[in-house]
Amino acid sequence: MTRMFVRLLMAAGIVVGAQAGQSSGARAADLVVAVSDNLNGLDPHDLNDNISQAAARLTHEGLFKLDRDMKLVPGLAESFTANDTATEFVFKLKQGISFPDGTPFNASVVKFSFDRGGNPANNLKRQSIYVMIDHTDVVDDYTVKVTLKYPFGAFPNNLAHPGAMIVNPTLVTKFGKDFTRNATGTGPFELVSWGADTLKLKKNAKYRMAGLPKIDTLTYRSVAENGTRLAMLQAGEAHFITPVPPEMIKLVEKNADIVVFDKPSLLSLFATMNSQKKPFSDVRVRQALNLAVDKKAYSKVIWSGYADELDSPMAPGLGYYSKQKPWPYDVAKAKALLAEAGYPNGFDVTITSGTSTLSKRSMEFLQQQLAQVGVKVTVESLEAGVLTSKLYTNPAAETATIQMLVTGWSSSTGDADWGIRPFLWSKGWPPVLNNFAYYKNKEVDDAIEAGLSTIDPAKRAAAYATAQKVAWEDAALLYLGMSHNLAAYSKRLKGASMRGDQQFQLDEDATLN
Amino acid sequence: MALLEISGLKLAFPGEDGPVEVIHGLDMTVEAGETVAIVGESGSGKSVTALAVTRLLDHAGGRITAGRIGFTDRAGQVRDLATQSQEAMRLLRGPEIAMVFQEPMTSLNPVLTVGRQIAEGVMLHQGLSEQAATEEARRLLEVVRIPDAARQLGRYPFQLSGGMRQRVMIAIALSCRPRLLIADEPTTALDVTVQAQVLRLMRSLQKELGMGLIFITHDMGVVAEMADRVVVMQQGRVVETGDVVALFAAPSHAYTKMLLDAVPVLGSLADQALPAPFRIAGAPVVVQDTVQHGAVPVLELDGLVTRFDVRRRFRLAGRIHAAEQVSLKVWPGETLALVGESGCGKTTTGRSIIRLEQPRSGTIRVNGEDLSDLSGAKEKRLRRAVQFVFQDPFASLDPRLTIGFSIAEPIHTHGLAQGPAVQARVQALLEQVGLLPEHARRYPHEMSGGQRQRVCIARALASEPSLIIADEAVAALDVSIRAQVVNLLMDLQARLGLAYLFISHDMAVVERVSHRVAVMYLGQIVEIGPRQAVFGNPQHPYTKRLLEAVPVPDPTRRAAHAALDESEVPSPLRTPDDMPVVAPLVAVGAGHYVARHRVGGLY
Amino acid sequence: MLDYIIRRLAGTVPVLLAVSVFVFAFVHLLPGDPARMVAGPEASLEQVERTRAELWLDRPIWQQYVRYLDQMVHFELGQSIKTREPVSKLIAERFMPTFWLTVWSMVWAVIAGVGLGVLSGVRRGHWIDRAATVFAISGISFPSFWLGLLMIDLFSVRLGWLPTSGYGSWLSFVMPAFTLGSAVAAVMARFTRSAFVEVSAEDYVRTARSKGVPERGVIWTHTLRNALIPVITLTGLQFGFLLGGAIVVETVFAWPGLGRLLIDSVGFRDYPVIQAEILLFALEFVLINLLVDVLYGLVNPEIRLK
């Protein structure tokens, strides 16, 4: 009786299994990407998270774009010229392109898109991309001239940002407030549906590159639980999953059908130190802390080795990166510096960060490391909403309550400007930008501003080299490391990767077979 | 051949240290058409014996360890029920052996209609269709004299009165014409008039069907009413067995004698104006001449009204008129009995006096002071002067407090003693109620029912009250214990000059203890007067009915009250606009008053 | 009955109003700045302030509440702060997945819980009873998070019988409903068993046996029907547990339901969504309680007829 039952059960299982196999066979051309969070919308001008932006990049394109290595390449623009002071840019557009609904792509579409994104009245989340634009003019059908309010050498890089992608004016007008649910541009894929946790796309038949993309349909699903994402990949239900926590990489590596993606990201990780207040107003204290932390141990303990040492405030993948001499791990020297600064027995400090395991473990790691030089750390783990308000609602450096914040920065433009300005520029103290260290150094400020005032690569390189050198040696931050992008994908998938800015990247000629 | 022949029966229940034997070798026989009463106090093993015969014992966790239960079935075959399989027993239960249990309130399934519950057995054993079985159920309801039988079939147990439910139980038991009926205390939970009706019904049905009947009871009055033969049990053994008349006339075993002596016999003080305690062998009769007639009454109720609103969906749907214009007086040293059947309002009246219920109107005077409005210190004085003793001594003692603590509580509350004096007072109180000083350290569960009731009395005495309201205070006790507690109460009255408001349904006990009696019916006092006058010369028809229904523990006087009233007592629930008629009572003798107006339509 | 139901439904209005005040106050008093979170870390100060004004977050809280009430009266739930979508739309597309998950979990919980409870109640002390106890204790103590992942590993990755996650065909319901329902089933099993044992000792069960009713009838007709009356109440209460437990299960099985939405919204201080969801939960609770009361009346004539 029992055996009979088991046999029946197995038979049923085989049938079910076969069905599952069949259906996955039928879905062969459907590429499934599983990510950790829900999309916040499809309107590229109104997104500020990597997952949504990566999805928007499947359906939209900008005048420029960044390739899989974060190199600036032309998108909808054919070519451009700029004046010497980096205040006027003229773009020649590619011809013969149209949106899936037939709306032609031309200069007035570009003007519409830029005007929309930058108009404060629209209050779109990406208006900062356009903030330097004074006005945009249609020169002829395929020529656009953009005049800036002030020199902005990184402008083409700015336009490679997902927030500067060109939207379809017909859809904007048609859907109004609901545009964010219906946006679809000139990108390789076209929107089919988006609801709850699933985005479905299909090949854009009108895509400008003939014969591409080679993938018919694409499903972008949000699966919060790491283990479940991994199971989906193992079961063949998903073909690309990200992120994969470091501790799970070992599980994946054994599977012959799965490829592990492991490359340095552009995310530099650091702890801020409020440099306007004691004890961190003393450069020796900041330097001592940089010497007191074993960065190799950091990589091993926090990232299971999937992180590299920093040798500049910004990651090497960004334009105008300039390598510095890494801070060694030298407890004796750190102690000496602290003594010199008047803290022979260290001091008490509170380190703050979010509630994720990563944040907590990083704070505990620092607590243990800094104890060796006598700095007694209290760990404060704040839920995101609380942390945000604490960081931004108390903007005066003197009264700021957060002494040290474990955080990080990754530039989404691929350029040095957005790679360092938000957290090292003295005009970017909260709530304006994210300089939570309240760092202020005239040399750094001047260099950042000089880098922006020209498009001359040589001048810009020199300016950013200075900025990086000074901020590094001045120990503006407690530099921790630079994490890797970890993802995993099916062997059947070719041409998918994670870009340095932690966004899913699907090359136009990607295949799934 | 006897219908049932039990020999050498031993029963055991599993205990913590192995099986505990509860029946130690029982022998008895029942002939067809014969009624055998098994009497005994709680723990005697009489109910367990009944369960053993039906083998429902197996489901209660017990086991037959020795002996034989010979039963002659319809086919004339003798079977040993002790060894039958459960399935064989199941087929016997219903058509051969049936049972009626004590609690009509819980013995019927609350979610099934009465008709369904009767028809179930009929369908099972007689193979009738559902329709035919329902028709049979209707017929059975008529047999047990339930009016409007067809309509009752669709009703649920909670919609029926206790008496009606017990009739339904009897209908279920009789549905397959069993040859042996075992009735376990079938009338104990019923009011006395209902009991009389049910007993008469059972007797006549037994005669009709020629059944053997085992009647289990603790009530000698009921035994005298029903039995042909009597089996007296004590602690799992038969101590005496014999013909009912012979046994009542000349009990041979000391325990039987004690049981018979302890039974209060209504009418035994008929020629005696004052109450008198139960006789302890050889002691002289002392009458209870304790009433101080000239003094200020300890309690004076004038026009007390207590009603309960019945709301249905936020609307007033009706009112229960629990107490309507109740007026009475109790003098120091006097016992006034408040008698009547369930729902008559006697308990509500008692509870209204100490404000466990809030009266709507009327005045309450205690020791001459108007305490109708309990403001300030008045409440404290009331709580001290009037004490309550409830029916269930277990429920009214906190199981987590020692006896001593429970008794000391009112002493502290009323500031009657401090420090070591409290202990001394507690010990004195314990001795006063016949307990030992060391009992103070015990917990309620370590004491017997009678002891617990003594504790409750001691606690009531602690505040040195002038009046104790005893609400069915002895109803739950075995006869022998009951007599002791009644004597204790009377002794305390003689010594302390206490007054009692003695609420009871038991006429024989009331005759023993009370100086005066008030009869309540549908919330009104319908007759009040000296006990001898009310009992000897009842004027109100309800009083007469109540007294007639009391079973007399004398098998020779069995046919004395043949003309029984089959009617049910009406409900005290009335619609909001239907106010009861209340009129002053009419004097018919010295201190003897009776209602001459119609109360509730029946009288 | 209908009269009663209408009255009860009308009674939910003040309850919901009270819940709305409470939730509104609670949510708005939480520390956190949604304007900053919406605008994102790269936004300028002016942009954050514009967002704040757009969301009315710069107004006094009472004005915000009045606006919120005004919207509710017009059956509007407002707009999500996070995605700017209408809250009604967000909830509508996630309601059915959660609803069906809850229903099937409850079905499983009732079948397994009552079944095991009765089985162990009938076979008291037998090994079946003990096995059911072990199941119940592990069901209560085993985190649904781990149970879910273990099942995914076994049934999806190793055996390939069931889809790992997502809301789709009936196959996709098997693991989430099992996971979510099991903890409840365990509670129900314990409760049913004790109710069953309690009723078994009732006098009317003895009466049934004294009539010669076969054991099957004793169990089904006389014991179970009465034992189920308290179980119905428990079932209603457990619905609340399911709503809570759904959050974990929805996360593990990537179920596009309300639980996930709530987590996301709380993390983001998406006030309108949080408020709407909690109001919805309150409404569901009230409705389930009403349903329980109606059912209670159906099985218990004493309630029905009084």
PDB file of C-alpha atoms in Angstrom, chain A residues 230 244-255 260-262 304 306 485-488:
ATOM      1  CA  LEU A 230      19.959  31.347  -6.501  1.00  0.00           C
ATOM      2  CA  VAL A 244      24.880  37.087  -5.181  1.00  0.00           C
ATOM      3  CA  PRO A 245      26.124  37.377  -1.621  1.00  0.00           C
ATOM      4  CA  PRO A 246      29.832  36.465  -1.308  1.00  0.00           C
ATOM      5  CA  GLU A 247      29.091  33.479   0.911  1.00  0.00           C
ATOM      6  CA  MET A 248      26.913  31.955  -1.800  1.00  0.00           C
ATOM      7  CA  ILE A 249      29.513  32.170  -4.542  1.00  0.00           C
ATOM      8  CA  LYS A 250      31.061  28.886  -3.384  1.00  0.00           C
ATOM      9  CA  LEU A 251      27.736  27.126  -3.877  1.00  0.00           C
ATOM     10  CA  VAL A 252      27.450  28.431  -7.386  1.00  0.00           C
ATOM     11  CA  GLU A 253      30.997  27.748  -8.465  1.00  0.00           C
ATOM     12  CA  LYS A 254      30.486  23.987  -8.248  1.00  0.00           C
ATOM     13  CA  ASN A 255      27.653  24.078 -10.743  1.00  0.00           C
ATOM     14  CA  VAL A 260      30.083  33.364 -11.763  1.00  0.00           C
ATOM     15  CA  PHE A 261      30.538  37.013 -12.600  1.00  0.00           C
ATOM     16  CA  ASP A 262      33.154  38.645 -10.410  1.00  0.00           C
ATOM     17  CA  SER A 304      34.819  36.960   1.736  1.00  0.00           C
ATOM     18  CA  TYR A 306      35.498  39.882  -2.964  1.00  0.00           C
ATOM     19  CA  ASN A 485      30.132  43.102  -8.447  1.00  0.00           C
ATOM     20  CA  LEU A 486      28.925  39.585  -7.907  1.00  0.00           C
ATOM     21  CA  ALA A 487      26.384  37.942 -10.122  1.00  0.00           C
ATOM     22  CA  ALA A 488      25.765  34.544 -11.590  1.00  0.00           C
TER      23      ALA A 488
END
